[in-house]
Coordinates of C-alpha atoms and ligand atoms in Angstrom, one line a residue:
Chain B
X1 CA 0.0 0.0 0.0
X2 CA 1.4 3.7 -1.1
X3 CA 1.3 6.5 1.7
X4 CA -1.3 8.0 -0.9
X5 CA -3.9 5.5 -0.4
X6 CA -3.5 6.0 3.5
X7 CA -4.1 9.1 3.5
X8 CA -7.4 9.0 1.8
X9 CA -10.3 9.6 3.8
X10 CA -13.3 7.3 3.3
X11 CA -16.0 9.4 4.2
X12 CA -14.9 12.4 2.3
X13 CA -15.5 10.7 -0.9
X14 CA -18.7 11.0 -3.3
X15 CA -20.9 7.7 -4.2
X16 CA -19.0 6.9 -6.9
X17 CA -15.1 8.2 -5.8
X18 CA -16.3 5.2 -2.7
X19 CA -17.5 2.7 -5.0
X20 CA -14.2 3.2 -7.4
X21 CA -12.2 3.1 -3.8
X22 CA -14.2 0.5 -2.5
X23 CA -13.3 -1.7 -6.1
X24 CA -9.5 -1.2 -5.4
X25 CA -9.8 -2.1 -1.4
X26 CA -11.4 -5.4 -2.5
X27 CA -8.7 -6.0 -5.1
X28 CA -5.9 -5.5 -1.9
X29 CA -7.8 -7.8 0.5
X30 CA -8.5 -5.2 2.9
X31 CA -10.7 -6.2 5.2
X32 CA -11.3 -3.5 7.7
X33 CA -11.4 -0.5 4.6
X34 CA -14.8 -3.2 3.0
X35 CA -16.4 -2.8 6.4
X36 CA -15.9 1.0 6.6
X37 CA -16.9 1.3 3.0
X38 CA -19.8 -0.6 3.2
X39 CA -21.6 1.2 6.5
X40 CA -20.6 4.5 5.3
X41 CA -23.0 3.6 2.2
X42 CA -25.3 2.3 4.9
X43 CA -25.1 5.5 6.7
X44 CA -26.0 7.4 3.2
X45 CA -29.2 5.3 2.7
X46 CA -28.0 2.8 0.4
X47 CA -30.5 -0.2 0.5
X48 CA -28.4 -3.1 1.8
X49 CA -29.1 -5.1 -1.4
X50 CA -27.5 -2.3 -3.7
X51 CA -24.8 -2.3 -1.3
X52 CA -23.9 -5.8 -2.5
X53 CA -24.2 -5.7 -5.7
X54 CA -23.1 -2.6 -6.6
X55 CA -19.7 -2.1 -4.3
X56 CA -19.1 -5.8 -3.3
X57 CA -20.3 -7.9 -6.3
X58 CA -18.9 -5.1 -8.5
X59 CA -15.6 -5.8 -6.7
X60 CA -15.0 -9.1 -6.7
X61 CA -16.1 -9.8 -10.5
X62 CA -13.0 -7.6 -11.3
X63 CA -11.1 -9.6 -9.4
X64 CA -12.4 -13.0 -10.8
X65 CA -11.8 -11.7 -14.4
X66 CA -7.9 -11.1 -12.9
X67 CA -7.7 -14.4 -11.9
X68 CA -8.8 -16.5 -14.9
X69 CA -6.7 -13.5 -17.1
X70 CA -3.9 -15.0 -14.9
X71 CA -3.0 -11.4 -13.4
X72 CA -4.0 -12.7 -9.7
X73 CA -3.2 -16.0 -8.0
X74 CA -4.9 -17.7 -5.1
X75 CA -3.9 -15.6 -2.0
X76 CA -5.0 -12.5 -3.8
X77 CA -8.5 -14.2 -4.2
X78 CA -8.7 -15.3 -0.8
X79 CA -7.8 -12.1 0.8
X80 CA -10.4 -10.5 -2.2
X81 CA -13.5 -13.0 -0.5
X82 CA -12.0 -12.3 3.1
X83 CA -12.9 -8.8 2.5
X84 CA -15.7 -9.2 0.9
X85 CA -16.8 -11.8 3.3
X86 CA -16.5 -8.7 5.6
X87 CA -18.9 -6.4 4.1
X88 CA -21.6 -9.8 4.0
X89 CA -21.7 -10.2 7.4
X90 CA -22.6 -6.6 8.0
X91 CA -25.2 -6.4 4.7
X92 CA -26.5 -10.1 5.6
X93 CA -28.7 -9.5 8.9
X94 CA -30.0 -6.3 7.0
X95 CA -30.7 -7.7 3.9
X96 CA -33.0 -10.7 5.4
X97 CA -34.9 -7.2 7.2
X98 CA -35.4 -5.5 4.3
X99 CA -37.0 -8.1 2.2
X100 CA -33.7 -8.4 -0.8
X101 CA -34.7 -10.4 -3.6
X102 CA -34.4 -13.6 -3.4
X103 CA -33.4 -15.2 -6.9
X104 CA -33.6 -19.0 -6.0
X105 CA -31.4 -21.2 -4.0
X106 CA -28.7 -23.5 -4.6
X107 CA -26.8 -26.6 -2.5
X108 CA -23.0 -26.6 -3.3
X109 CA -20.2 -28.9 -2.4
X110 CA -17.4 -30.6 -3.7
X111 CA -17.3 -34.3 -4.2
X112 CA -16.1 -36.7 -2.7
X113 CA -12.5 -37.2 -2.2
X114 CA -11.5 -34.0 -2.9
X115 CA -11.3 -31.2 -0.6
X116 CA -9.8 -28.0 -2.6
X117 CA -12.5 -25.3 -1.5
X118 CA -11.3 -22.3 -3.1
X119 CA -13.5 -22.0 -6.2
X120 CA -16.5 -23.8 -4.2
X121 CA -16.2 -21.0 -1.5
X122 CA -15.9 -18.1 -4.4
X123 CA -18.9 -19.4 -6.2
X124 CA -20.9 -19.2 -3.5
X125 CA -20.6 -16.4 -2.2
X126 CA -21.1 -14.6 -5.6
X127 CA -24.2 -16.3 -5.8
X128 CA -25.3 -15.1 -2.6
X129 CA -23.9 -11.8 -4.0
X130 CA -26.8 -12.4 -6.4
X131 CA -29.2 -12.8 -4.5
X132 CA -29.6 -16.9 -4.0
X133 CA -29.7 -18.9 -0.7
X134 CA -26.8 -21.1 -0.6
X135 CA -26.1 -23.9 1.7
X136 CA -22.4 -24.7 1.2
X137 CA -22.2 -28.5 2.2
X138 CA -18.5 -28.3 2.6
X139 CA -16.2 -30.9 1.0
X140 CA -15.5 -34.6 0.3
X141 CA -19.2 -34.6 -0.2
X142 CA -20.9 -38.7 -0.8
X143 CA -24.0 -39.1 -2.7
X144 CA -25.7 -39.5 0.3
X145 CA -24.7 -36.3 1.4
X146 CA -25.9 -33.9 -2.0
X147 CA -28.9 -36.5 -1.9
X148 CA -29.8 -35.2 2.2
X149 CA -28.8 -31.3 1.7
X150 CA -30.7 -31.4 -1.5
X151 CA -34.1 -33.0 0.4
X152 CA -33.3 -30.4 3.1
X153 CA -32.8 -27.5 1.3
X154 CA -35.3 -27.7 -1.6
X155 CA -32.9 -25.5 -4.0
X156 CA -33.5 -24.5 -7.2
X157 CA -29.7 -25.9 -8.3
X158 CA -27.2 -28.5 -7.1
X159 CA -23.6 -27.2 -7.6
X160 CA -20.6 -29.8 -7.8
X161 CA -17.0 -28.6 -7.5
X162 CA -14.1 -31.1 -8.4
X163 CA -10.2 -29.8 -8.7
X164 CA -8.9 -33.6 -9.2
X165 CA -9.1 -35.5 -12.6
X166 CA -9.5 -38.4 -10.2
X167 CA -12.9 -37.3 -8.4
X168 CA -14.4 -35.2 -11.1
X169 CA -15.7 -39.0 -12.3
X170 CA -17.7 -38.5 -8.9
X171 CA -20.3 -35.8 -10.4
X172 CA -21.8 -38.8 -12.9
X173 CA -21.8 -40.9 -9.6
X174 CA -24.2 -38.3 -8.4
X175 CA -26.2 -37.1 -11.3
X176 CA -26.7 -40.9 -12.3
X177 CA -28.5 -41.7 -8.5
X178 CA -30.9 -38.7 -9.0
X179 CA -31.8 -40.0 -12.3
X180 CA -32.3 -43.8 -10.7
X181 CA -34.5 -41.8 -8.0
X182 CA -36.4 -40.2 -10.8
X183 CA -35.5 -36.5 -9.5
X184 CA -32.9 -35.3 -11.6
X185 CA -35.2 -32.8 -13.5
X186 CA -36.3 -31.4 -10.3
X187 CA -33.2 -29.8 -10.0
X188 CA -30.8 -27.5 -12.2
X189 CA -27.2 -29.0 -12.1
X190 CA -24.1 -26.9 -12.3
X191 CA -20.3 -28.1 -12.1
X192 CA -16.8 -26.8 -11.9
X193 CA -13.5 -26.7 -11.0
X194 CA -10.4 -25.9 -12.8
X195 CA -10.0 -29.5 -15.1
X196 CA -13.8 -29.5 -16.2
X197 CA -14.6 -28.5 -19.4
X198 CA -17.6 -28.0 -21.5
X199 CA -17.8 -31.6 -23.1
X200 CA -17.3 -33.5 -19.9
X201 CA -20.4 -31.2 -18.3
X202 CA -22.0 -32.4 -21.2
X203 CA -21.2 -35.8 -21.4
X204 CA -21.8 -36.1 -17.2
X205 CA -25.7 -35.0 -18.1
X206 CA -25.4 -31.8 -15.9
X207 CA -26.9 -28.5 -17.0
X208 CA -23.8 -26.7 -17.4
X209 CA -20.4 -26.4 -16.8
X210 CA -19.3 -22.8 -15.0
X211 CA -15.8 -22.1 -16.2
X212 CA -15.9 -19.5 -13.3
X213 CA -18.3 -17.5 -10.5
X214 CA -19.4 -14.8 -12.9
X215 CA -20.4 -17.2 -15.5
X216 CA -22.1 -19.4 -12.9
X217 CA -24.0 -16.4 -11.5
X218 CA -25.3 -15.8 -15.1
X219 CA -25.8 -19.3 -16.2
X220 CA -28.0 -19.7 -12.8
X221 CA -29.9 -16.9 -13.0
X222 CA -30.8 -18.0 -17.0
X223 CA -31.6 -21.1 -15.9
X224 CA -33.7 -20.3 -12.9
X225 CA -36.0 -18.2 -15.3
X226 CA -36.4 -20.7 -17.3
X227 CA -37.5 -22.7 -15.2
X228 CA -40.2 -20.5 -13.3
X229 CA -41.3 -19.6 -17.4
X230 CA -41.7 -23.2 -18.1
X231 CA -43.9 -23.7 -14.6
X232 CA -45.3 -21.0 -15.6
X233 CA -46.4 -22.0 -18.9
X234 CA -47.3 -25.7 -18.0
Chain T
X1 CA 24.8 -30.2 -16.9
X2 CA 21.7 -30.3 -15.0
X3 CA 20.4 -26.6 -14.4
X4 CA 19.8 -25.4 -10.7
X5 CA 16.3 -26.0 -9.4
X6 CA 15.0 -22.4 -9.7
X7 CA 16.0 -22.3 -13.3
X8 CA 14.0 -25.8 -14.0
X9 CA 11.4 -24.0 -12.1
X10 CA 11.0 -21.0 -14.7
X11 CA 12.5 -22.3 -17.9
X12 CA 13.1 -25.8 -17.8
X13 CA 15.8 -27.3 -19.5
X14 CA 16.8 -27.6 -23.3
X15 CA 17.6 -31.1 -25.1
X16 CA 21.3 -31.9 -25.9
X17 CA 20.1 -33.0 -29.7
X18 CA 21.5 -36.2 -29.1
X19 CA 20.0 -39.6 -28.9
X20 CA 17.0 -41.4 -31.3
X21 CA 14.6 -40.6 -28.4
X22 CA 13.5 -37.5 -26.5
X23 CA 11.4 -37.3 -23.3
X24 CA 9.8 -34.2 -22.8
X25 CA 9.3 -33.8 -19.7
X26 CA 7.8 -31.7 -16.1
X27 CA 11.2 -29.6 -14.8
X28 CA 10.0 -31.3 -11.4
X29 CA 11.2 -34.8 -12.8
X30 CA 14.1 -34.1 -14.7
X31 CA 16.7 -35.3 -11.9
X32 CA 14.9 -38.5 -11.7
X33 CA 15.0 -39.3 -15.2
X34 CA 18.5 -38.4 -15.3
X35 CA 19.0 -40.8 -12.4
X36 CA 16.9 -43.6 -14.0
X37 CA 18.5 -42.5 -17.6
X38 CA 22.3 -42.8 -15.7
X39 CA 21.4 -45.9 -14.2
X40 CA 20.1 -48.2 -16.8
X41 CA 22.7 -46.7 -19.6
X42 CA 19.6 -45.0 -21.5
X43 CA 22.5 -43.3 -24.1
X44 CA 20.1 -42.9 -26.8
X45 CA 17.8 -41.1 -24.6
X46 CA 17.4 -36.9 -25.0
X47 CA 15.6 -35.1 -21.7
X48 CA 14.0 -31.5 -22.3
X49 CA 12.3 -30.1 -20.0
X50 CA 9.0 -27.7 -19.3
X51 CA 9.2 -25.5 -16.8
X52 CA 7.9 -27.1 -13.3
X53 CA 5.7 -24.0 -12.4
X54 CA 3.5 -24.8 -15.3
X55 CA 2.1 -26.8 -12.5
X56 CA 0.2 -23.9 -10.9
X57 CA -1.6 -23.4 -14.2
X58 CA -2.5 -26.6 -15.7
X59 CA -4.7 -25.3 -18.1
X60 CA -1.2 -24.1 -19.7
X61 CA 0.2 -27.5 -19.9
X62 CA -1.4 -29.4 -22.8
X63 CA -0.1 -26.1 -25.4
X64 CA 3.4 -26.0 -24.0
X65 CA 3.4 -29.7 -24.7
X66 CA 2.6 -29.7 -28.2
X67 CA 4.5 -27.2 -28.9
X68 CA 6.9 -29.0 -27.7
X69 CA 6.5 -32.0 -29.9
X70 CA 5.9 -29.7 -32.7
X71 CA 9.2 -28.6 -32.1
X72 CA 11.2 -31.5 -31.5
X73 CA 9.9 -34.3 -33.4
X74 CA 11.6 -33.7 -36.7
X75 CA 15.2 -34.8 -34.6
X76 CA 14.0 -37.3 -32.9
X77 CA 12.5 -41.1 -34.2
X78 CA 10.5 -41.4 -31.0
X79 CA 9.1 -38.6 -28.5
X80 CA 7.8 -39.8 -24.8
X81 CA 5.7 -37.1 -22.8
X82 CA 6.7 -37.7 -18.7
X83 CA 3.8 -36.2 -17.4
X84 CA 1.0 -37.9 -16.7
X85 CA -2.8 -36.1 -16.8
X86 CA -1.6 -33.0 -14.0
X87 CA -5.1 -31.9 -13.7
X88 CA -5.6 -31.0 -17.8
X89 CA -8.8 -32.8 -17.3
X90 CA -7.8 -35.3 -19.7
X91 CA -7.0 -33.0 -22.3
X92 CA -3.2 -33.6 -22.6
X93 CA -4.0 -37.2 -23.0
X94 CA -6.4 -36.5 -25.9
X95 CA -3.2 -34.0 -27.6
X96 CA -1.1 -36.9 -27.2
X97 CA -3.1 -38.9 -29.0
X98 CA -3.8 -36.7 -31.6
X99 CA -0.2 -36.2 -32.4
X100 CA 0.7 -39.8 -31.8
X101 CA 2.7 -40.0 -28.9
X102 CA 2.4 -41.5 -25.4
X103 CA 2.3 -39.9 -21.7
X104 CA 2.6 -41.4 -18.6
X105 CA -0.6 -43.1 -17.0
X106 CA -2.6 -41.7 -13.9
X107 CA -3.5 -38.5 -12.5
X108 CA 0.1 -36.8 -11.1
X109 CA 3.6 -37.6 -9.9
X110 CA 2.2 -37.9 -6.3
X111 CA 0.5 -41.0 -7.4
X112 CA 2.7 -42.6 -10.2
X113 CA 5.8 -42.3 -7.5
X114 CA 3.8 -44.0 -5.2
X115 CA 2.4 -46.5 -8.4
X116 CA -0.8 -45.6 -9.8
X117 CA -2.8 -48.5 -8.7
X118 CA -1.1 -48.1 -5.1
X119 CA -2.3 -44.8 -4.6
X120 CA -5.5 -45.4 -6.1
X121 CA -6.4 -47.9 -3.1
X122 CA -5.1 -45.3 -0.3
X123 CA -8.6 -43.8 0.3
X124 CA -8.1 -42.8 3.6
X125 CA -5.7 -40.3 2.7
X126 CA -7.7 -37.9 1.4
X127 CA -6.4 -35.0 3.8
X128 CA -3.0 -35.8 3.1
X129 CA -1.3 -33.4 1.5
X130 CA 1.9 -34.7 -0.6
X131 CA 5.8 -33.8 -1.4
X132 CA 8.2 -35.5 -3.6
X133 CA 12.1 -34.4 -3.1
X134 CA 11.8 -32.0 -6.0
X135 CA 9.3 -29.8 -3.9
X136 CA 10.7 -30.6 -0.9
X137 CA 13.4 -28.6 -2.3
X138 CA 11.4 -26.3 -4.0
X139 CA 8.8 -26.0 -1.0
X140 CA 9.2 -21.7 -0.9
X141 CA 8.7 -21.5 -4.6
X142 CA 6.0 -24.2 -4.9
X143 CA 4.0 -23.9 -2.1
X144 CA 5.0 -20.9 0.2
X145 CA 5.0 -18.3 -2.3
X146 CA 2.6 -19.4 -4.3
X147 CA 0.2 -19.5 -1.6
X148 CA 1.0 -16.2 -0.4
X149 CA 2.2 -17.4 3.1
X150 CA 5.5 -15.6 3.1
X151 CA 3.1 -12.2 3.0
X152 CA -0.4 -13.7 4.8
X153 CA 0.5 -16.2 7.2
X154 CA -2.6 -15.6 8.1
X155 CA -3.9 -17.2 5.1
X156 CA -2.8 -21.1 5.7
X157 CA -5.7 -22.2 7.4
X158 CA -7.8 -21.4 4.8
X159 CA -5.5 -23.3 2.6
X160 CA -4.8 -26.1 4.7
X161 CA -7.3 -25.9 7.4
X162 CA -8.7 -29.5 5.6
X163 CA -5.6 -30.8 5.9
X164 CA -3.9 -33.5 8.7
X165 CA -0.7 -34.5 7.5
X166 CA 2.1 -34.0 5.3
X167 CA 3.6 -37.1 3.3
X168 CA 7.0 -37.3 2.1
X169 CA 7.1 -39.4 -0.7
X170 CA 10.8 -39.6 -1.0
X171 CA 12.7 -41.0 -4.4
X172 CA 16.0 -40.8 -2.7
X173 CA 17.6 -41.5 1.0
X174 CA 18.5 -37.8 2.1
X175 CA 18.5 -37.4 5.4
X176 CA 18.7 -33.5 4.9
X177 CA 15.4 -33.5 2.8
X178 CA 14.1 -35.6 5.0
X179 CA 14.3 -33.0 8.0
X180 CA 13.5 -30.3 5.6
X181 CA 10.6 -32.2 4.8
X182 CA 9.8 -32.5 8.5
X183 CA 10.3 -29.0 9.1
X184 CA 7.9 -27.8 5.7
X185 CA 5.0 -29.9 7.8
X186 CA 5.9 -28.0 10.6
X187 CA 5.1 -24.8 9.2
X188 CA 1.6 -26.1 7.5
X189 CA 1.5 -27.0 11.1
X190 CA 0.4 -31.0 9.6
X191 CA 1.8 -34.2 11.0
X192 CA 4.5 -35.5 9.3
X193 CA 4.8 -39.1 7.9
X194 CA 7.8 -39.9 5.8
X195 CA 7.3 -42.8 2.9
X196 CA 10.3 -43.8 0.6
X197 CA 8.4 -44.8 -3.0
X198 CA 11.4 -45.1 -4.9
X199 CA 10.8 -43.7 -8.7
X200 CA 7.7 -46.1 -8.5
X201 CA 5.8 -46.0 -12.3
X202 CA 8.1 -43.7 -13.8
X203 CA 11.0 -46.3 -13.3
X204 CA 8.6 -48.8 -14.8
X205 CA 7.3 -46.4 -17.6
X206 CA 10.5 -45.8 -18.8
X207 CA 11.8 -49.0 -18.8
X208 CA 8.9 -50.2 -21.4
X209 CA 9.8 -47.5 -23.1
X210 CA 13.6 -48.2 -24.0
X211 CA 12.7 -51.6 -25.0
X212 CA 11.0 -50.3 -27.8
X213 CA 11.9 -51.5 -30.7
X214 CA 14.0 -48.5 -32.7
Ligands
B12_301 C1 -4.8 -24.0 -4.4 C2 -4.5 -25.5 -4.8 C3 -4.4 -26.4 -3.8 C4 -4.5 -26.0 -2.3 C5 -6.0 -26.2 -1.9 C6 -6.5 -25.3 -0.8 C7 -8.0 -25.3 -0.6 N1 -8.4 -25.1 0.6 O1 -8.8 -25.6 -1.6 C8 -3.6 -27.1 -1.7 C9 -2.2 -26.5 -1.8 C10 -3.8 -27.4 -0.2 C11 -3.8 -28.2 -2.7 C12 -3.7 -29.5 -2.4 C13 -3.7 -30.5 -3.3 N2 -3.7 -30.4 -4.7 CO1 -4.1 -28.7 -5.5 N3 -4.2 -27.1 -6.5 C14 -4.4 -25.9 -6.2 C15 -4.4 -25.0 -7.4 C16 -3.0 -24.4 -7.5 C17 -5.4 -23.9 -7.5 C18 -6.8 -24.3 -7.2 C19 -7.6 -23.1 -6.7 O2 -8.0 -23.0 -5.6 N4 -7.9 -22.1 -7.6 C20 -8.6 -20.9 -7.3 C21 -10.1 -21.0 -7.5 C22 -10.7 -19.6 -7.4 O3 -10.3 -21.4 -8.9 P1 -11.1 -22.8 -9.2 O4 -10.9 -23.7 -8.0 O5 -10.7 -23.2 -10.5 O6 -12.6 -22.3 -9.1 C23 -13.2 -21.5 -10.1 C24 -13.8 -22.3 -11.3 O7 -13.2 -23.5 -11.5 C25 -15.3 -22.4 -11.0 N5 -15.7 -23.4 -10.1 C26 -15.1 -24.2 -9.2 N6 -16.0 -24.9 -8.5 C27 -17.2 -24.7 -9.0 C28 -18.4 -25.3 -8.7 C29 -19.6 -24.9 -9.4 C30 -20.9 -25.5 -9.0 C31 -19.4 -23.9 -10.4 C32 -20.6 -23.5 -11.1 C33 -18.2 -23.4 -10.7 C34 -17.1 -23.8 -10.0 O8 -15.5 -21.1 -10.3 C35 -14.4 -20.8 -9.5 C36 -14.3 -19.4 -9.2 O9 -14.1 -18.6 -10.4 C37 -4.6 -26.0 -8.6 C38 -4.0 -25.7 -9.9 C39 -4.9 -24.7 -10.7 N7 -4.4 -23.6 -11.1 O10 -6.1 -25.0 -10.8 C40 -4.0 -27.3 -7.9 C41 -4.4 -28.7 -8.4 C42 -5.9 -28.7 -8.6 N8 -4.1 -29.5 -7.2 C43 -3.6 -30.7 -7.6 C44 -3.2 -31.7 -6.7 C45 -2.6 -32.9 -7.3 C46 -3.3 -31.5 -5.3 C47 -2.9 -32.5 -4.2 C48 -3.1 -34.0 -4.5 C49 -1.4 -32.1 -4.2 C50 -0.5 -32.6 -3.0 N9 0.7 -32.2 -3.1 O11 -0.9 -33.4 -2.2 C51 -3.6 -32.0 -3.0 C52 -5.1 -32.5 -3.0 C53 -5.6 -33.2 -1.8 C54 -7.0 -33.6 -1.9 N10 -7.4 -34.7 -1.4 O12 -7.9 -32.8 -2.3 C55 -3.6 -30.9 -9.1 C56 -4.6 -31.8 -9.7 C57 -4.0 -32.7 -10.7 C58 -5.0 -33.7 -11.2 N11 -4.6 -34.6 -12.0 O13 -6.1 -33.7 -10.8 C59 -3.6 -29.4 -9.6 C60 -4.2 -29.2 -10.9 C61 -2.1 -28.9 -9.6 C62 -1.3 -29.7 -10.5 N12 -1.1 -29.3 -11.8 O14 -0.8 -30.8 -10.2 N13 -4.1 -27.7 -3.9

């Protein structure tokens, strides 16, 4: 950090000098600066829910492109969702008061065997960013275990994560028992991880495969209305 | 001359231009084939070298590779890819199909050191976390750095919070990697368990493949 962004003053700047600030405090991981940021928008009447998307999911989608453009590595996007996971806790409470939209919910975990949790942990908390309800089911998740969280939950979407070539096998495992049980079209099914690819979504029989959070964001939000147009229409 | 380990880190290592057969291979691995090549008298066998951080970006892997064989394969009668899938998804096996070489089976070196179908049964060991003597060695550049931990100590439980122990899969007897090994689990603050594997499938790999016929 330069003595030049110390010396700036958060409350002295406009809307949009905070939002710009806010976007570049994000990208540095800092924690504390997200938490000022965000109840000094608070404090100027910004809903809650414009709060998130505007400053935090703004953020953070920067950093995700710098990540898969290979400008940032992993401890720049953990401190990036540390401080975003800042602001969340401070927006969440007031965001379940003030009645935010609620897009749909999804269950996400990876499968079993494999327990990287970076990418599970970014996509979810974008898609809360969104405005879903996400139950993160952790890792090394069994087919018992999506089957339970899914019958709890009642989600609009099951998300799979896999980082290994070894478990990402696991994801047919699980799509294959829900189409035994006769409930795989309840559900929309997303999967990723960094040795996924298109065809293998494809060939799996999920709904898509989310190279990264932004595009799972969008690809969940499509899907979601397309579902609620086809209930709709039937 | 085998380069230093930083430089087979960042740049790899360049063929000799010698020999009817060329390995192209992860930096990680090239003093092990050098060992095995020294060993059994592989002469006619040529060792170049990717750099070993491609492993932080896999997705980067299969292209280096071809362009690799691309390269190379005008000099040589035979080309061999040491590396086995490194989390391309399976996408480096379907390049070295397509161009008509072979790889090595199974998913990484952590599991054709300890042989494939070995490490396929350990299912308990799902929170291990693994280290062969090349990143033993290379532990700062390949795992401290990398994971920002020489900045954000702060950050390593979120890294290796899921973790429980550290495994040394050692190709060599070296007492001093051993306790540098011991000291890297240490500071992951994991349990340490030390496990000699030998070269495991790559010894066997590269055995079938100098009895190829020429
Ligand atoms: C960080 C990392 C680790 C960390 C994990 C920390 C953690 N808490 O997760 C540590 C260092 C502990 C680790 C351990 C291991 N790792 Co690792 N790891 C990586 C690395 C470098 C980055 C992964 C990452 O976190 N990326 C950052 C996030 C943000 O990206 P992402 O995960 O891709 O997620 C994005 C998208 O894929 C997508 N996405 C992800 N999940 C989902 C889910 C849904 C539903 C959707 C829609 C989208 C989506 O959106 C995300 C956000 O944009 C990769 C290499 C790489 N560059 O991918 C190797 C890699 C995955 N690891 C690998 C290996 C082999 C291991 C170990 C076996 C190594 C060892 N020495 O023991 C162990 C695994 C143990 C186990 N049982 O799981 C290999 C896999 C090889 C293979 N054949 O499969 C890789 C490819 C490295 C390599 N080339 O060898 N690893």
């Amino acid at each position: 950090m330069s003595d030049e962004d110390q010396d700036i003053i958060l409350a002295d700047l406009d809307d949009d000098e905070l939002v710009q600030q806010m976007f570049d405090d994000l990208y540095d991981g800092l924690k504390e600066e997200i938490e000022e940021g965000v109840n000094i928008l608070l404090s100027r009447d910004w809903p809650p829910y414009r709060v998130l998307t505007e400053a935090l999911v703004g953020g953070m989608t920067i950093v995700g492109q710098d990540f898969r453009d290979g400008i940032l590595f992993v401890p720049e996007v953990l401190l990036a969702a540390n401080a975003m996971k800042g602001g969340m806790a401070i927006l969440k409470p007031l965001l379940a008061e003030t009645g935010a939209p609620r897009v749909g919910g999804m269950v996400i975990g990876t499968v079993k065997g494999d327990i990287h949790d970076i990418g599970k942990n970014l996509v979810g908390m974008m898609m809360e960013g969104a405005g879903f309800e996400v139950a993160d089911i952790g890792i090394n998740n069994s087919v018992e275990s999506y089957l339970a969280a899914i019958e709890e939950h009642k989600p609009e979407i099951l998300g799979m994560s896999a980082l290994l070539t070894t478990t990402m096998p696991y994801m047919k495992v699980v799509i294959d028992t829900m189409i035994e049980q006769g409930i795989r079209d309840d559900y929309i099914i997303l999967v990723g991880g960094a040795p996924l690819n298109e065809e293998f979504g494809k060939a799996i029989g999920a709904d898509a495969y989310c190279r990264d959070a932004a595009v799972a964001v969008e690809t969940a939000k499509e899907h979601v209305a397309r579902k609620h147009n086809k209930a709709a229409a039937g | 001359m085998l380069p230093d380990d930083k430089t087979l880190t960042e740049q790899g290592l360049a063929p000799e231009g010698r020999g009817r057969m060329l390995l192209i291979a992860c930096g990680a691995l090239a003093r092990e084939i050098l060992a095995l090549k020294a060993l059994n008298n592989w002469d006619y066998m040529d060792l170049t070298c990717l750099p070993a951080n491609l492993h932080l970006y896999p997705e980067r892997i299969t292209e280096a590779v071809e362009n690799g064989v691309l390269k190379h394969r005008a000099a040589y009668q035979n080309i061999f890819v040491v590396y086995a899938d490194c989390g391309t998804g399976g996408l480096l096996q379907a390049k070295c199909a397509e161009l008509g070489v072979e790889m090595v089976a199974g998913p990484h070196c952590y599991s054709f050191f300890e042989g494939n179908e070995a490490f396929a049964e350990l299912d308990d060991e799902i929170t291990a976390f693994y280290l062969t003597d090349f990143l033993v060695k290379q532990f700062d550049a390949f795992v401290w750095k990398p994971m920002g931990l020489h900045k954000h100590p702060e950050l390593r439980d979120m890294i290796f919070g899921n973790y429980t122990k550290l495994v040394y899969q050692a190709q060599t007897l070296d007492p001093a990697l051993k306790a540098k090994a011991k000291n890297c689990a240490e500071r992951l603050g994991l349990a340490f368990e030390y496990r000699f594997t030998g070269y495991g499938d790559l010894a066997t790999t590269l055995k079938a493949q100098s009895k190829k016929p020429d």
